[in-house]
mmCIF file with all atom_site columns, C-alpha atoms in Angstrom:
data_model
loop_
_atom_site.group_PDB
_atom_site.id
_atom_site.type_symbol
_atom_site.label_atom_id
_atom_site.label_alt_id
_atom_site.label_comp_id
_atom_site.label_asym_id
_atom_site.label_entity_id
_atom_site.label_seq_id
_atom_site.pdbx_PDB_ins_code
_atom_site.Cartn_x
_atom_site.Cartn_y
_atom_site.Cartn_z
_atom_site.occupancy
_atom_site.B_iso_or_equiv
_atom_site.pdbx_formal_charge
_atom_site.auth_seq_id
_atom_site.auth_comp_id
_atom_site.auth_asym_id
_atom_site.auth_atom_id
_atom_site.pdbx_PDB_model_num
ATOM 1  C CA . ALA Y 1 1  ? -56.104 -10.233 -41.348 1.00 63.00 ? 223 ALA Y CA 1
ATOM 2  C CA . PRO Y 1 2  ? -59.175 -9.743  -43.686 1.00 77.00 ? 224 PRO Y CA 1
ATOM 3  C CA . LEU Y 1 3  ? -57.699 -6.288  -45.063 1.00 79.00 ? 225 LEU Y CA 1
ATOM 4  C CA . LEU Y 1 4  ? -54.177 -8.387  -45.874 1.00 72.00 ? 226 LEU Y CA 1
ATOM 5  C CA . SER Y 1 5  ? -56.211 -10.675 -47.752 1.00 78.00 ? 227 SER Y CA 1
ATOM 6  C CA . VAL Y 1 6  ? -57.287 -8.325  -50.064 1.00 82.00 ? 228 VAL Y CA 1
ATOM 7  C CA . VAL Y 1 7  ? -53.415 -7.492  -51.242 1.00 78.00 ? 229 VAL Y CA 1
ATOM 8  C CA . PRO Y 1 8  ? -52.358 -10.012 -53.647 1.00 81.00 ? 230 PRO Y CA 1
ATOM 9  C CA . SER Y 1 9  ? -49.104 -11.867 -52.641 1.00 77.00 ? 231 SER Y CA 1
ATOM 10 C CA . ILE Y 1 10 ? -47.453 -10.967 -55.932 1.00 82.00 ? 232 ILE Y CA 1
ATOM 11 C CA . ALA Y 1 11 ? -47.896 -7.166  -54.427 1.00 81.00 ? 233 ALA Y CA 1
ATOM 12 C CA . THR Y 1 12 ? -45.468 -8.068  -51.499 1.00 81.00 ? 234 THR Y CA 1
ATOM 13 C CA . ALA Y 1 13 ? -42.507 -8.855  -53.629 1.00 84.00 ? 235 ALA Y CA 1
ATOM 14 C CA . PRO Y 1 14 ? -41.092 -5.390  -54.198 1.00 87.00 ? 236 PRO Y CA 1
ATOM 15 C CA . ALA Y 1 15 ? -41.479 -4.804  -50.268 1.00 84.00 ? 237 ALA Y CA 1
ATOM 16 C CA . LEU Y 1 16 ? -39.727 -8.005  -49.503 1.00 83.00 ? 238 LEU Y CA 1
ATOM 17 C CA . VAL Y 1 17 ? -36.923 -6.968  -51.899 1.00 88.00 ? 239 VAL Y CA 1
ATOM 18 C CA . LEU Y 1 18 ? -36.743 -3.637  -50.157 1.00 90.00 ? 240 LEU Y CA 1
ATOM 19 C CA . VAL Y 1 19 ? -36.271 -4.922  -46.762 1.00 87.00 ? 241 VAL Y CA 1
ATOM 20 C CA . GLY Y 1 20 ? -33.697 -7.192  -47.985 1.00 84.00 ? 242 GLY Y CA 1
ATOM 21 C CA . ALA Y 1 21 ? -31.563 -4.356  -49.261 1.00 89.00 ? 243 ALA Y CA 1
ATOM 22 C CA . PHE Y 1 22 ? -32.137 -2.501  -45.766 1.00 90.00 ? 244 PHE Y CA 1
ATOM 23 C CA . MET Y 1 23 ? -30.598 -5.558  -44.203 1.00 86.00 ? 245 MET Y CA 1
ATOM 24 C CA . VAL Y 1 24 ? -27.512 -5.753  -46.243 1.00 88.00 ? 246 VAL Y CA 1
ATOM 25 C CA . ARG Y 1 25 ? -26.557 -2.193  -45.212 1.00 88.00 ? 247 ARG Y CA 1
ATOM 26 C CA . PRO Y 1 26 ? -25.238 -3.620  -41.684 1.00 90.00 ? 248 PRO Y CA 1
ATOM 27 C CA . ILE Y 1 27 ? -22.917 -5.899  -43.539 1.00 92.00 ? 249 ILE Y CA 1
ATOM 28 C CA . VAL Y 1 28 ? -20.250 -2.997  -44.025 1.00 91.00 ? 250 VAL Y CA 1
ATOM 29 C CA . LYS Y 1 29 ? -20.169 -2.473  -40.058 1.00 92.00 ? 251 LYS Y CA 1
ATOM 30 C CA . VAL Y 1 30 ? -18.520 -6.136  -39.609 1.00 93.00 ? 252 VAL Y CA 1
ATOM 31 C CA . ASN Y 1 31 ? -14.797 -5.795  -38.860 1.00 93.00 ? 253 ASN Y CA 1
ATOM 32 C CA . TRP Y 1 32 ? -14.052 -8.189  -41.617 1.00 94.00 ? 254 TRP Y CA 1
ATOM 33 C CA . LEU Y 1 33 ? -10.302 -8.549  -40.546 1.00 95.00 ? 255 LEU Y CA 1
ATOM 34 C CA . GLN Y 1 34 ? -11.064 -10.049 -36.945 1.00 92.00 ? 256 GLN Y CA 1
ATOM 35 C CA . LEU Y 1 35 ? -12.091 -13.482 -37.660 1.00 92.00 ? 257 LEU Y CA 1
ATOM 36 C CA . HIS Y 1 36 ? -13.567 -14.175 -34.324 1.00 91.00 ? 258 HIS Y CA 1
ATOM 37 C CA . GLU Y 1 37 ? -16.447 -11.565 -35.478 1.00 91.00 ? 259 GLU Y CA 1
ATOM 38 C CA . ALA Y 1 38 ? -16.420 -12.106 -39.114 1.00 95.00 ? 260 ALA Y CA 1
ATOM 39 C CA . ILE Y 1 39 ? -16.949 -15.828 -39.161 1.00 96.00 ? 261 ILE Y CA 1
ATOM 40 C CA . PRO Y 1 40 ? -20.083 -15.958 -36.893 1.00 96.00 ? 262 PRO Y CA 1
ATOM 41 C CA . ALA Y 1 41 ? -21.369 -12.950 -39.058 1.00 95.00 ? 263 ALA Y CA 1
ATOM 42 C CA . PHE Y 1 42 ? -20.592 -14.817 -42.143 1.00 96.00 ? 264 PHE Y CA 1
ATOM 43 C CA . LEU Y 1 43 ? -22.116 -18.260 -41.142 1.00 95.00 ? 265 LEU Y CA 1
ATOM 44 C CA . ALA Y 1 44 ? -25.413 -16.340 -39.935 1.00 94.00 ? 266 ALA Y CA 1
ATOM 45 C CA . MET Y 1 45 ? -25.887 -14.453 -43.309 1.00 92.00 ? 267 MET Y CA 1
ATOM 46 C CA . VAL Y 1 46 ? -24.915 -17.646 -45.459 1.00 94.00 ? 268 VAL Y CA 1
ATOM 47 C CA . LEU Y 1 47 ? -26.967 -20.379 -43.576 1.00 95.00 ? 269 LEU Y CA 1
ATOM 48 C CA . ILE Y 1 48 ? -30.221 -18.149 -43.236 1.00 91.00 ? 270 ILE Y CA 1
ATOM 49 C CA . PRO Y 1 49 ? -30.646 -18.536 -46.762 1.00 89.00 ? 271 PRO Y CA 1
ATOM 50 C CA . PHE Y 1 50 ? -29.334 -21.859 -47.372 1.00 94.00 ? 272 PHE Y CA 1
ATOM 51 C CA . THR Y 1 51 ? -30.990 -23.627 -44.595 1.00 94.00 ? 273 THR Y CA 1
ATOM 52 C CA . TYR Y 1 52 ? -34.359 -21.520 -45.221 1.00 91.00 ? 274 TYR Y CA 1
ATOM 53 C CA . SER Y 1 53 ? -34.587 -20.944 -41.688 1.00 92.00 ? 275 SER Y CA 1
ATOM 54 C CA . ILE Y 1 54 ? -33.884 -17.735 -39.927 1.00 91.00 ? 276 ILE Y CA 1
ATOM 55 C CA . THR Y 1 55 ? -33.470 -19.190 -36.424 1.00 94.00 ? 277 THR Y CA 1
ATOM 56 C CA . GLN Y 1 56 ? -30.598 -21.929 -37.973 1.00 95.00 ? 278 GLN Y CA 1
ATOM 57 C CA . GLY Y 1 57 ? -28.629 -19.013 -39.055 1.00 95.00 ? 279 GLY Y CA 1
ATOM 58 C CA . ILE Y 1 58 ? -28.944 -17.229 -35.722 1.00 95.00 ? 280 ILE Y CA 1
ATOM 59 C CA . ILE Y 1 59 ? -28.341 -20.064 -33.792 1.00 96.00 ? 281 ILE Y CA 1
ATOM 60 C CA . TRP Y 1 60 ? -24.941 -20.941 -35.601 1.00 96.00 ? 282 TRP Y CA 1
ATOM 61 C CA . GLY Y 1 61 ? -24.068 -17.290 -35.471 1.00 96.00 ? 283 GLY Y CA 1
ATOM 62 C CA . PHE Y 1 62 ? -24.206 -17.269 -31.849 1.00 96.00 ? 284 PHE Y CA 1
ATOM 63 C CA . LEU Y 1 63 ? -22.686 -20.857 -30.684 1.00 97.00 ? 285 LEU Y CA 1
ATOM 64 C CA . SER Y 1 64 ? -19.689 -20.248 -33.412 1.00 96.00 ? 286 SER Y CA 1
ATOM 65 C CA . TYR Y 1 65 ? -18.986 -16.548 -31.726 1.00 96.00 ? 287 TYR Y CA 1
ATOM 66 C CA . THR Y 1 66 ? -18.936 -18.205 -28.192 1.00 96.00 ? 288 THR Y CA 1
ATOM 67 C CA . ILE Y 1 67 ? -16.737 -20.971 -29.406 1.00 96.00 ? 289 ILE Y CA 1
ATOM 68 C CA . LEU Y 1 68 ? -14.406 -18.563 -31.475 1.00 95.00 ? 290 LEU Y CA 1
ATOM 69 C CA . LYS Y 1 69 ? -14.120 -16.345 -28.151 1.00 95.00 ? 291 LYS Y CA 1
ATOM 70 C CA . LEU Y 1 70 ? -13.357 -19.247 -26.093 1.00 94.00 ? 292 LEU Y CA 1
ATOM 71 C CA . ALA Y 1 71 ? -10.406 -20.604 -28.629 1.00 94.00 ? 293 ALA Y CA 1
ATOM 72 C CA . ASN Y 1 72 ? -8.860  -17.052 -28.678 1.00 91.00 ? 294 ASN Y CA 1
ATOM 73 C CA . GLY Y 1 73 ? -8.694  -16.871 -24.917 1.00 91.00 ? 295 GLY Y CA 1
ATOM 74 C CA . LYS Y 1 74 ? -11.125 -13.916 -24.417 1.00 91.00 ? 296 LYS Y CA 1
ATOM 75 C CA . LYS Y 1 75 ? -13.447 -15.735 -21.980 1.00 92.00 ? 297 LYS Y CA 1
ATOM 76 C CA . SER Y 1 76 ? -13.685 -12.514 -20.434 1.00 92.00 ? 298 SER Y CA 1
ATOM 77 C CA . GLU Y 1 77 ? -15.663 -11.055 -23.360 1.00 91.00 ? 299 GLU Y CA 1
ATOM 78 C CA . ILE Y 1 78 ? -18.565 -13.379 -22.807 1.00 93.00 ? 300 ILE Y CA 1
ATOM 79 C CA . SER Y 1 79 ? -21.311 -12.480 -20.926 1.00 95.00 ? 301 SER Y CA 1
ATOM 80 C CA . ILE Y 1 80 ? -23.608 -14.327 -18.593 1.00 96.00 ? 302 ILE Y CA 1
ATOM 81 C CA . ALA Y 1 81 ? -26.456 -13.503 -21.280 1.00 96.00 ? 303 ALA Y CA 1
ATOM 82 C CA . LEU Y 1 82 ? -24.590 -14.903 -23.917 1.00 96.00 ? 304 LEU Y CA 1
ATOM 83 C CA . LEU Y 1 83 ? -24.388 -18.147 -22.501 1.00 96.00 ? 305 LEU Y CA 1
ATOM 84 C CA . VAL Y 1 84 ? -27.908 -18.112 -21.194 1.00 97.00 ? 306 VAL Y CA 1
ATOM 85 C CA . ILE Y 1 85 ? -28.746 -17.534 -25.178 1.00 97.00 ? 307 ILE Y CA 1
ATOM 86 C CA . ASP Y 1 86 ? -25.997 -20.505 -26.106 1.00 97.00 ? 308 ASP Y CA 1
ATOM 87 C CA . ALA Y 1 87 ? -27.862 -22.821 -23.731 1.00 97.00 ? 309 ALA Y CA 1
ATOM 88 C CA . PHE Y 1 88 ? -30.988 -21.960 -25.320 1.00 97.00 ? 310 PHE Y CA 1
ATOM 89 C CA . CYS Y 1 89 ? -29.797 -22.375 -28.967 1.00 96.00 ? 311 CYS Y CA 1
ATOM 90 C CA . VAL Y 1 90 ? -28.137 -25.792 -27.827 1.00 97.00 ? 312 VAL Y CA 1
ATOM 91 C CA . LEU Y 1 91 ? -31.640 -26.600 -26.569 1.00 96.00 ? 313 LEU Y CA 1
ATOM 92 C CA . ALA Y 1 92 ? -33.357 -25.600 -29.688 1.00 95.00 ? 314 ALA Y CA 1
ATOM 93 C CA . LEU Y 1 93 ? -30.652 -27.737 -31.758 1.00 94.00 ? 315 LEU Y CA 1
ATOM 94 C CA . VAL Y 1 94 ? -31.570 -31.002 -29.475 1.00 95.00 ? 316 VAL Y CA 1
ATOM 95 C CA . LEU Y 1 95 ? -35.231 -30.658 -29.195 1.00 91.00 ? 317 LEU Y CA 1
#
């Protein structure tokens, strides 16, 4: 921590821009023609900056993915692990 306090906060801006650029690369791997996959990805991408919360973006991405899979009749593609994550997401929203 003392070593990091020597670096001025303005010097971290280029590194954050570079990290943001690296985070954009996986967007091309999203199958934008499959709406049950594209909508959760879009919600997560949009809600993270608009709510200033990575947590909120990820929560709504997970929940919308599960809801859309259930609505499309693809219940078999929903794993137990995803349901556990969704339970924690709902718990985080309630608390």
